[in-house]
mmCIF file of C-alpha atoms and ligand atoms in Angstrom:
data_model
loop_
_atom_site.group_PDB
_atom_site.id
_atom_site.type_symbol
_atom_site.label_atom_id
_atom_site.label_comp_id
_atom_site.label_asym_id
_atom_site.label_seq_id
_atom_site.Cartn_x
_atom_site.Cartn_y
_atom_site.Cartn_z
ATOM 1 C CA MET A 1 20.658 33.133 37.355
ATOM 2 C CA GLN A 2 19.439 36.137 38.340
ATOM 3 C CA LEU A 3 21.263 39.527 37.434
ATOM 4 C CA LEU A 4 20.847 41.504 41.324
ATOM 5 C CA ASP A 5 19.329 45.226 39.885
ATOM 6 C CA GLY A 6 20.723 47.876 41.801
ATOM 7 C CA LYS A 7 19.409 51.278 38.881
ATOM 8 C CA SER A 8 16.212 49.667 39.591
ATOM 9 C CA CYS A 9 16.489 49.009 44.029
ATOM 10 C CA SER A 10 17.793 51.906 43.848
ATOM 11 C CA GLU A 11 15.230 53.942 42.664
ATOM 12 C CA LYS A 12 13.074 52.648 44.929
ATOM 13 C CA ILE A 13 15.166 53.401 47.127
ATOM 14 C CA ARG A 14 14.646 57.413 45.712
ATOM 15 C CA GLN A 15 10.640 57.190 44.744
ATOM 16 C CA GLU A 16 10.855 56.487 49.854
ATOM 17 C CA ILE A 17 12.920 59.049 50.684
ATOM 18 C CA ALA A 18 11.689 61.580 47.914
ATOM 19 C CA LYS A 19 7.923 60.771 50.454
ATOM 20 C CA GLU A 20 9.240 61.199 52.977
ATOM 21 C CA VAL A 21 10.611 64.259 51.792
ATOM 22 C CA ALA A 22 7.674 65.816 51.015
ATOM 23 C CA GLU A 23 6.229 65.378 53.420
ATOM 24 C CA ILE A 24 8.949 67.064 55.715
ATOM 25 C CA LYS A 25 8.194 69.638 53.528
ATOM 26 C CA SER A 26 4.040 70.093 54.224
ATOM 27 C CA ASN A 27 5.145 70.005 57.368
ATOM 28 C CA GLY A 28 6.922 73.402 57.573
ATOM 29 C CA ASP A 29 10.709 71.657 58.252
ATOM 30 C CA ARG A 30 13.567 72.679 55.638
ATOM 31 C CA ALA A 31 14.529 69.737 53.245
ATOM 32 C CA PRO A 32 17.384 67.326 54.413
ATOM 33 C CA HIS A 33 20.646 69.471 53.188
ATOM 34 C CA LEU A 34 23.889 67.584 52.270
ATOM 35 C CA ALA A 35 27.252 69.322 51.331
ATOM 36 C CA ALA A 36 30.470 67.483 49.370
ATOM 37 C CA VAL A 37 34.209 68.677 48.856
ATOM 38 C CA LEU A 38 35.424 68.651 46.095
ATOM 39 C CA VAL A 39 39.257 68.570 45.960
ATOM 40 C CA GLY A 40 41.990 69.341 43.111
ATOM 41 C CA ASN A 41 40.182 68.117 39.487
ATOM 42 C CA ASP A 42 39.998 63.978 39.334
ATOM 43 C CA GLY A 43 37.242 63.133 36.833
ATOM 44 C CA ALA A 44 36.275 60.997 38.257
ATOM 45 C CA SER A 45 35.207 62.256 41.982
ATOM 46 C CA GLN A 46 34.087 64.735 40.250
ATOM 47 C CA ASN A 47 31.671 62.424 37.522
ATOM 48 C CA TYR A 48 30.951 60.937 41.681
ATOM 49 C CA VAL A 49 30.089 64.275 42.916
ATOM 50 C CA ALA A 50 27.809 64.583 40.375
ATOM 51 C CA PHE A 51 25.508 62.040 40.174
ATOM 52 C CA LYS A 52 25.060 62.489 44.607
ATOM 53 C CA VAL A 53 23.462 66.252 43.770
ATOM 54 C CA LYS A 54 21.973 65.009 41.440
ATOM 55 C CA ASP A 55 19.986 62.531 43.479
ATOM 56 C CA CYS A 56 19.575 65.312 46.210
ATOM 57 C CA ASP A 57 17.670 67.155 42.900
ATOM 58 C CA GLU A 58 15.513 64.083 42.760
ATOM 59 C CA VAL A 59 14.641 63.236 46.259
ATOM 60 C CA GLY A 60 13.655 67.136 46.801
ATOM 61 C CA PHE A 61 17.094 67.394 49.454
ATOM 62 C CA ASN A 62 19.023 70.527 48.975
ATOM 63 C CA SER A 63 22.993 69.829 48.263
ATOM 64 C CA THR A 64 26.076 71.959 48.086
ATOM 65 C CA VAL A 65 28.737 71.518 46.247
ATOM 66 C CA ILE A 66 32.261 73.335 47.737
ATOM 67 C CA ARG A 67 35.387 73.915 45.229
ATOM 68 C CA MET A 68 38.099 73.666 46.208
ATOM 69 C CA GLU A 69 41.434 73.638 43.907
ATOM 70 C CA GLU A 70 44.196 70.348 44.327
ATOM 71 C CA THR A 71 47.096 72.365 45.843
ATOM 72 C CA ALA A 72 44.238 73.293 48.536
ATOM 73 C CA THR A 73 46.181 72.878 51.573
ATOM 74 C CA GLU A 74 44.816 70.803 54.121
ATOM 75 C CA GLN A 75 44.967 73.430 56.636
ATOM 76 C CA ASN A 76 42.584 75.522 54.050
ATOM 77 C CA LEU A 77 40.852 71.811 54.450
ATOM 78 C CA LEU A 78 40.568 71.070 57.715
ATOM 79 C CA GLU A 79 38.960 74.562 58.293
ATOM 80 C CA LYS A 80 36.045 74.637 55.752
ATOM 81 C CA ILE A 81 35.616 70.810 57.336
ATOM 82 C CA ALA A 82 34.985 72.794 60.815
ATOM 83 C CA GLU A 83 33.092 75.305 59.227
ATOM 84 C CA LEU A 84 30.634 72.684 58.439
ATOM 85 C CA ASN A 85 30.263 70.791 60.837
ATOM 86 C CA SER A 86 28.666 74.839 62.204
ATOM 87 C CA ASN A 87 26.289 75.226 59.759
ATOM 88 C CA ASP A 88 23.249 74.207 60.973
ATOM 89 C CA LYS A 89 22.080 74.472 57.937
ATOM 90 C CA ILE A 90 23.945 71.591 56.733
ATOM 91 C CA ASP A 91 22.467 67.951 57.664
ATOM 92 C CA GLY A 92 25.048 66.100 56.420
ATOM 93 C CA PHE A 93 28.560 65.905 54.210
ATOM 94 C CA ILE A 94 31.432 63.688 52.507
ATOM 95 C CA VAL A 95 34.768 65.045 51.508
ATOM 96 C CA GLN A 96 34.720 62.824 48.434
ATOM 97 C CA LEU A 97 37.988 60.581 48.635
ATOM 98 C CA PRO A 98 40.719 60.438 47.267
ATOM 99 C CA LEU A 99 42.992 63.553 48.063
ATOM 100 C CA PRO A 100 45.436 65.065 46.644
ATOM 101 C CA SER A 101 48.474 62.732 47.890
ATOM 102 C CA HIS A 102 49.625 65.706 49.868
ATOM 103 C CA ILE A 103 46.816 65.585 52.223
ATOM 104 C CA ASP A 104 46.636 63.344 55.046
ATOM 105 C CA GLU A 105 42.541 61.264 54.379
ATOM 106 C CA ASP A 106 42.581 59.680 58.068
ATOM 107 C CA LYS A 107 43.190 63.961 59.989
ATOM 108 C CA VAL A 108 40.571 64.846 57.353
ATOM 109 C CA ILE A 109 37.727 62.014 57.890
ATOM 110 C CA LEU A 110 38.353 62.772 62.018
ATOM 111 C CA ALA A 111 38.421 65.906 61.929
ATOM 112 C CA ILE A 112 34.138 65.373 60.383
ATOM 113 C CA ASP A 113 32.064 65.801 63.083
ATOM 114 C CA PRO A 114 30.999 62.512 63.689
ATOM 115 C CA LYS A 115 26.619 63.248 63.066
ATOM 116 C CA LYS A 116 27.421 64.919 60.790
ATOM 117 C CA ASP A 117 29.795 62.009 58.603
ATOM 118 C CA VAL A 118 27.010 60.396 56.333
ATOM 119 C CA ASP A 119 29.863 58.846 55.101
ATOM 120 C CA GLY A 120 29.654 56.365 57.691
ATOM 121 C CA PHE A 121 33.552 56.634 57.966
ATOM 122 C CA CYS A 122 34.422 58.505 61.363
ATOM 123 C CA PRO A 123 36.045 55.835 64.151
ATOM 124 C CA GLU A 124 32.418 57.299 66.121
ATOM 125 C CA ASN A 125 30.775 56.330 62.935
ATOM 126 C CA VAL A 126 32.716 52.762 61.946
ATOM 127 C CA GLY A 127 32.664 51.712 66.368
ATOM 128 C CA ASN A 128 28.982 52.121 66.883
ATOM 129 C CA MET A 129 28.281 49.585 63.678
ATOM 130 C CA SER A 130 30.985 47.552 65.108
ATOM 131 C CA LEU A 131 28.784 47.274 67.589
ATOM 132 C CA GLY A 132 25.663 47.085 65.879
ATOM 133 C CA LEU A 133 24.239 50.760 67.532
ATOM 134 C CA PRO A 134 23.032 53.551 66.039
ATOM 135 C CA THR A 135 24.520 54.839 63.393
ATOM 136 C CA PHE A 136 24.930 55.675 59.416
ATOM 137 C CA LEU A 137 25.726 52.839 58.124
ATOM 138 C CA SER A 138 29.445 53.294 55.215
ATOM 139 C CA ALA A 139 27.527 53.372 52.098
ATOM 140 C CA THR A 140 29.067 50.755 50.470
ATOM 141 C CA PRO A 141 28.844 47.407 52.537
ATOM 142 C CA ASN A 142 25.089 49.362 53.092
ATOM 143 C CA GLY A 143 24.173 49.548 50.158
ATOM 144 C CA ILE A 144 25.017 46.164 49.134
ATOM 145 C CA MET A 145 23.692 45.220 51.621
ATOM 146 C CA GLU A 146 19.664 45.852 51.344
ATOM 147 C CA LEU A 147 19.961 44.719 47.822
ATOM 148 C CA PHE A 148 20.631 41.291 50.136
ATOM 149 C CA ARG A 149 17.118 42.444 51.188
ATOM 150 C CA ARG A 150 15.119 43.486 49.010
ATOM 151 C CA TYR A 151 16.197 40.287 46.630
ATOM 152 C CA SER A 152 15.861 38.283 50.416
ATOM 153 C CA ILE A 153 18.872 37.123 49.903
ATOM 154 C CA GLU A 154 19.279 34.091 52.722
ATOM 155 C CA THR A 155 22.705 34.885 54.286
ATOM 156 C CA ASP A 156 22.435 33.159 57.343
ATOM 157 C CA GLY A 157 24.969 30.703 58.482
ATOM 158 C CA LYS A 158 26.543 30.661 54.241
ATOM 159 C CA HIS A 159 30.390 31.167 54.415
ATOM 160 C CA CYS A 160 31.334 34.811 53.052
ATOM 161 C CA VAL A 161 35.001 35.986 51.810
ATOM 162 C CA VAL A 162 34.822 39.582 50.963
ATOM 163 C CA LEU A 163 37.858 40.136 49.300
ATOM 164 C CA GLY A 164 39.584 43.457 50.589
ATOM 165 C CA ARG A 165 39.961 45.340 53.422
ATOM 166 C CA SER A 166 39.953 49.465 52.724
ATOM 167 C CA ASN A 167 38.316 50.721 55.574
ATOM 168 C CA ILE A 168 35.412 52.189 53.188
ATOM 169 C CA VAL A 169 34.836 48.692 51.809
ATOM 170 C CA GLY A 170 36.097 45.637 52.451
ATOM 171 C CA THR A 171 36.423 46.138 56.364
ATOM 172 C CA PRO A 172 32.823 47.205 57.572
ATOM 173 C CA MET A 173 30.512 44.651 54.900
ATOM 174 C CA SER A 174 32.813 41.596 56.674
ATOM 175 C CA ILE A 175 31.308 43.049 60.181
ATOM 176 C CA LEU A 176 28.109 43.591 58.794
ATOM 177 C CA MET A 177 27.403 40.139 57.812
ATOM 178 C CA SER A 178 29.007 38.418 60.374
ATOM 179 C CA ARG A 179 26.427 40.455 63.009
ATOM 180 C CA ASN A 180 23.607 38.221 64.514
ATOM 181 C CA THR A 181 20.917 40.356 61.484
ATOM 182 C CA ASN A 182 18.954 39.664 58.880
ATOM 183 C CA PRO A 183 20.828 39.547 56.726
ATOM 184 C CA GLY A 184 23.874 38.921 58.785
ATOM 185 C CA ASN A 185 24.722 35.890 60.177
ATOM 186 C CA ALA A 186 27.538 35.329 57.570
ATOM 187 C CA THR A 187 30.357 33.221 58.007
ATOM 188 C CA VAL A 188 32.802 35.974 56.854
ATOM 189 C CA THR A 189 36.437 35.255 55.901
ATOM 190 C CA ILE A 190 38.543 38.620 54.681
ATOM 191 C CA ALA A 191 40.939 38.136 52.326
ATOM 192 C CA HIS A 192 43.963 40.659 50.955
ATOM 193 C CA SER A 193 47.159 40.614 49.240
ATOM 194 C CA ARG A 194 48.279 38.248 51.755
ATOM 195 C CA THR A 195 46.481 35.877 51.533
ATOM 196 C CA LYS A 196 47.202 32.633 50.719
ATOM 197 C CA GLY A 197 45.137 29.810 48.382
ATOM 198 C CA LEU A 198 42.592 33.325 47.466
ATOM 199 C CA GLN A 199 41.358 30.833 44.611
ATOM 200 C CA GLU A 200 40.478 27.487 47.297
ATOM 201 C CA LEU A 201 38.943 30.089 49.545
ATOM 202 C CA CYS A 202 37.695 31.744 46.825
ATOM 203 C CA LEU A 203 35.990 28.137 45.256
ATOM 204 C CA SER A 204 33.721 27.445 49.454
ATOM 205 C CA ALA A 205 32.133 31.407 49.461
ATOM 206 C CA ASP A 206 29.257 31.002 49.206
ATOM 207 C CA ILE A 207 28.515 34.929 48.842
ATOM 208 C CA LEU A 208 31.645 36.260 47.108
ATOM 209 C CA ILE A 209 31.484 40.032 47.896
ATOM 210 C CA VAL A 210 34.491 41.173 45.326
ATOM 211 C CA ALA A 211 36.528 44.640 45.945
ATOM 212 C CA ILE A 212 39.964 44.996 45.313
ATOM 213 C CA GLY A 213 40.711 47.807 41.999
ATOM 214 C CA LYS A 214 41.656 44.656 39.942
ATOM 215 C CA THR A 215 39.580 44.678 36.577
ATOM 216 C CA GLU A 216 38.595 40.908 35.586
ATOM 217 C CA PHE A 217 40.064 39.325 39.244
ATOM 218 C CA VAL A 218 37.843 36.583 39.475
ATOM 219 C CA THR A 219 37.539 34.246 37.034
ATOM 220 C CA ALA A 220 35.451 31.308 36.466
ATOM 221 C CA ASP A 221 37.361 28.981 38.254
ATOM 222 C CA MET A 222 37.197 31.222 41.940
ATOM 223 C CA VAL A 223 33.469 30.672 41.900
ATOM 224 C CA LYS A 224 31.303 27.696 43.420
ATOM 225 C CA GLU A 225 27.914 26.718 40.854
ATOM 226 C CA GLY A 226 25.077 28.617 42.839
ATOM 227 C CA ALA A 227 27.354 31.207 44.852
ATOM 228 C CA VAL A 228 25.688 34.812 44.981
ATOM 229 C CA VAL A 229 28.947 37.354 44.023
ATOM 230 C CA ILE A 230 28.865 40.946 44.528
ATOM 231 C CA ASP A 231 31.566 42.695 42.483
ATOM 232 C CA VAL A 232 32.067 46.727 43.932
ATOM 233 C CA GLY A 233 35.160 46.782 41.821
ATOM 234 C CA GLN A 234 35.319 49.601 38.899
ATOM 235 C CA THR A 235 37.986 51.290 37.943
ATOM 236 C CA ARG A 236 37.535 53.462 34.578
ATOM 237 C CA VAL A 237 39.800 51.686 31.370
ATOM 238 C CA PRO A 238 40.517 53.887 28.182
ATOM 239 C CA ASP A 239 37.822 52.913 25.515
ATOM 240 C CA SER A 240 37.942 54.548 22.089
ATOM 241 C CA THR A 241 34.401 53.760 21.276
ATOM 242 C CA LYS A 242 33.113 56.038 24.532
ATOM 243 C CA LYS A 243 32.419 59.144 23.489
ATOM 244 C CA ASN A 244 33.833 60.013 27.232
ATOM 245 C CA GLY A 245 36.671 57.705 26.210
ATOM 246 C CA PHE A 246 36.643 55.806 28.678
ATOM 247 C CA ARG A 247 34.288 52.878 30.372
ATOM 248 C CA ASN A 248 34.575 50.845 33.934
ATOM 249 C CA VAL A 249 34.730 47.624 34.363
ATOM 250 C CA GLY A 250 34.499 45.453 37.390
ATOM 251 C CA ASP A 251 36.221 43.469 39.587
ATOM 252 C CA VAL A 252 34.699 39.718 38.356
ATOM 253 C CA ASP A 253 34.443 38.784 35.174
ATOM 254 C CA PHE A 254 31.448 39.272 34.029
ATOM 255 C CA ASP A 255 30.171 36.942 30.841
ATOM 256 C CA ASN A 256 32.565 33.771 32.273
ATOM 257 C CA VAL A 257 31.380 33.571 35.849
ATOM 258 C CA LYS A 258 27.750 35.086 35.140
ATOM 259 C CA ASP A 259 26.019 31.198 34.509
ATOM 260 C CA LYS A 260 27.292 29.678 37.669
ATOM 261 C CA CYS A 261 26.188 32.466 39.963
ATOM 262 C CA SER A 262 22.276 32.725 41.001
ATOM 263 C CA TYR A 263 22.743 36.269 41.666
ATOM 264 C CA ILE A 264 24.971 38.568 40.103
ATOM 265 C CA THR A 265 25.681 42.565 40.271
ATOM 266 C CA TYR A 266 26.913 43.920 37.240
ATOM 267 C CA VAL A 267 29.355 47.252 36.783
ATOM 268 C CA THR A 268 27.609 50.155 36.722
ATOM 269 C CA GLY A 269 24.703 49.456 37.359
ATOM 270 C CA GLY A 270 24.875 47.012 40.601
ATOM 271 C CA VAL A 271 26.408 48.552 43.644
ATOM 272 C CA GLY A 272 27.244 52.136 42.140
ATOM 273 C CA PRO A 273 23.934 53.183 42.340
ATOM 274 C CA MET A 274 23.361 51.297 45.230
ATOM 275 C CA THR A 275 26.443 53.214 47.271
ATOM 276 C CA ARG A 276 24.818 56.199 45.742
ATOM 277 C CA ALA A 277 21.047 55.787 47.443
ATOM 278 C CA SER A 278 22.280 54.816 51.022
ATOM 279 C CA LEU A 279 23.236 58.371 50.973
ATOM 280 C CA LEU A 280 20.334 59.539 50.502
ATOM 281 C CA GLN A 281 19.782 57.859 53.216
ATOM 282 C CA ASN A 282 21.804 58.570 55.046
ATOM 283 C CA THR A 283 21.478 61.589 54.877
ATOM 284 C CA LEU A 284 17.973 61.236 55.877
ATOM 285 C CA LYS A 285 18.868 60.244 59.229
ATOM 286 C CA ALA A 286 21.521 62.764 60.184
ATOM 287 C CA HIS A 287 18.338 65.396 59.535
ATOM 288 C CA GLN A 288 15.689 63.031 61.384
ATOM 289 C CA ARG A 289 18.315 63.724 64.206
ATOM 290 C CA ARG A 290 18.845 67.007 64.435
HETATM 291 P P1 NAP B 301 41.176 50.351 48.230
HETATM 292 O O1 NAP B 301 41.623 51.318 49.234
HETATM 293 O O2 NAP B 301 42.756 49.991 47.134
HETATM 294 O O3 NAP B 301 41.931 48.547 48.610
HETATM 295 C C1 NAP B 301 41.429 47.362 47.982
HETATM 296 C C2 NAP B 301 42.116 46.704 48.704
HETATM 297 O O4 NAP B 301 42.175 45.513 47.677
HETATM 298 C C3 NAP B 301 42.810 46.283 49.375
HETATM 299 O O5 NAP B 301 42.519 45.614 50.770
HETATM 300 C C4 NAP B 301 44.354 45.207 49.122
HETATM 301 O O6 NAP B 301 45.156 44.175 50.198
HETATM 302 C C5 NAP B 301 43.435 44.235 48.417
HETATM 303 N N1 NAP B 301 44.244 43.564 46.859
HETATM 304 C C6 NAP B 301 44.484 44.534 45.852
HETATM 305 N N2 NAP B 301 44.693 42.918 45.623
HETATM 306 C C7 NAP B 301 44.627 42.014 45.945
HETATM 307 C C8 NAP B 301 44.638 41.701 44.509
HETATM 308 N N3 NAP B 301 45.524 39.954 44.186
HETATM 309 N N4 NAP B 301 44.235 39.698 46.094
HETATM 310 C C9 NAP B 301 43.821 40.203 47.129
HETATM 311 N N5 NAP B 301 43.109 41.221 48.137
HETATM 312 C C10 NAP B 301 43.285 42.057 47.135
HETATM 313 O O7 NAP B 301 39.924 49.300 47.620
HETATM 314 P P2 NAP B 301 38.791 50.234 47.817
HETATM 315 O O8 NAP B 301 38.041 51.238 47.835
HETATM 316 O O9 NAP B 301 37.761 49.224 49.020
HETATM 317 O O10 NAP B 301 37.793 49.632 46.698
HETATM 318 C C11 NAP B 301 37.645 49.160 45.906
HETATM 319 C C12 NAP B 301 37.342 48.669 44.529
HETATM 320 O O11 NAP B 301 36.369 49.111 44.519
HETATM 321 C C13 NAP B 301 37.941 49.822 43.329
HETATM 322 O O12 NAP B 301 37.127 49.610 41.934
HETATM 323 C C14 NAP B 301 36.458 50.963 44.306
HETATM 324 O O13 NAP B 301 37.056 52.079 42.691
HETATM 325 C C15 NAP B 301 36.309 50.444 43.816
HETATM 326 N N6 NAP B 301 34.369 51.684 45.081
HETATM 327 C C16 NAP B 301 33.295 50.996 44.067
HETATM 328 C C17 NAP B 301 32.646 51.915 44.942
HETATM 329 C C18 NAP B 301 30.762 51.710 44.527
HETATM 330 O O14 NAP B 301 30.147 52.799 44.687
HETATM 331 N N7 NAP B 301 30.588 51.234 43.293
HETATM 332 C C19 NAP B 301 32.881 52.179 46.257
HETATM 333 C C20 NAP B 301 33.922 51.882 46.870
HETATM 334 C C21 NAP B 301 34.928 51.958 46.142
HETATM 335 P P3 NAP B 301 45.736 44.779 50.723
HETATM 336 O O15 NAP B 301 45.256 45.723 52.194
HETATM 337 O O16 NAP B 301 46.877 43.790 51.609
HETATM 338 O O17 NAP B 301 46.610 46.337 50.145
#
C-alpha cells in the first residue's frame, strides 16, 4: 500500500506557482489576486477561507476576504458578486459554500462571471469541462486528477466507481475520469443514495472515489484487493482530546481498508491540500487569461 501524499504534492505545486508569480512580478505585472466571500460564522468555512489566504500568501498572490453577516440577504450577496465581477484588480473569486439557508446557492453561482469562477462551478465552466475545452476545472476533482498524474496511477480502461453525485465533487469527478485523456479513459459508474447493491458495486471498482460525507462508510468488505481508494469525505466530529475540540473524519474506514489498497489517501493530508492547490492553479490561469 502506498499513501497518496496530497500534502507534499500540493507543496510542490505551490512551489511551481510561486516561481511563476516571481516571474510575473519581475516583468512588472501585478501578482494574481484571489478574493473569497465568506457569509456567516460557520467554523469549517472560516477555517477553509483562512487556509486559502495562507496559501495565497505563500505563493505571492494578493488575497482579499469579504466577510458578510449571517443575516446578509441574497440581494446583498448578489450585489457584492456584481462588484467583484467588474473589479479589474481581482482575477478570480470564490463564494465559500455552504451558504445560510435563506440564500439560493444556484442563484449565487449563476451570478459569478465565468471568467472569474476559479471554483469551476458555473454552468459555462462545467459545460466546457464536459466537452474537454479549456476551462477552470472544479478544484477537488482536478486535485484528484493531479494526484493520479503525479503518482503515475494507471486509470486507462479501469473501472472507476464514484460514490456521490454532488455538483462540486461526484459529478465533475465522474466526467473527468471518463474523458479521453490521461489520466481518464476509465469506465465510470456513479453511485448515490438510491443505488442498489452498493457493496458489490464497490467491490468491482479498480478505483473507488468516495465523496458522500458519511464517516467511515466504506469498510474493508467493500474494497477489492489492490484497489486505489480516494477519500474526499471530511466531517468534523467532536473530540475532547483535540485543542479545537474536533477532528476530521473521512468517508473511508482507513485503518481497516488501507492494507487492501494499492494506493489510498488519508484525511486530512490527501484530497484537502490538493483542492487548495487547484484553486491556486485556477487563479493563476485567470490572471494569465486577463
Ligand atoms: P453532498 O453535496 O452532501 O453530496 C453527497 C452525495 O453523497 C450525494 O450525491 C448523496 O446522494 C450521496 N450519498 C449520501 N449518502 C449516501 C449513501 N449512504 N450511499 C451512497 N451515496 C450516498 O456532498 P459533497 O459536497 O460532495 O461532499 C462530500 C464530502 O466531501 C463531505 O464530507 C465534504 O465535507 C467533503 N468535501 C471535501 C473536500 C476536500 O477538499 N477534501 C471538498 C469538497 C467536499 P443523493 O444525491 O442521492 O442525495
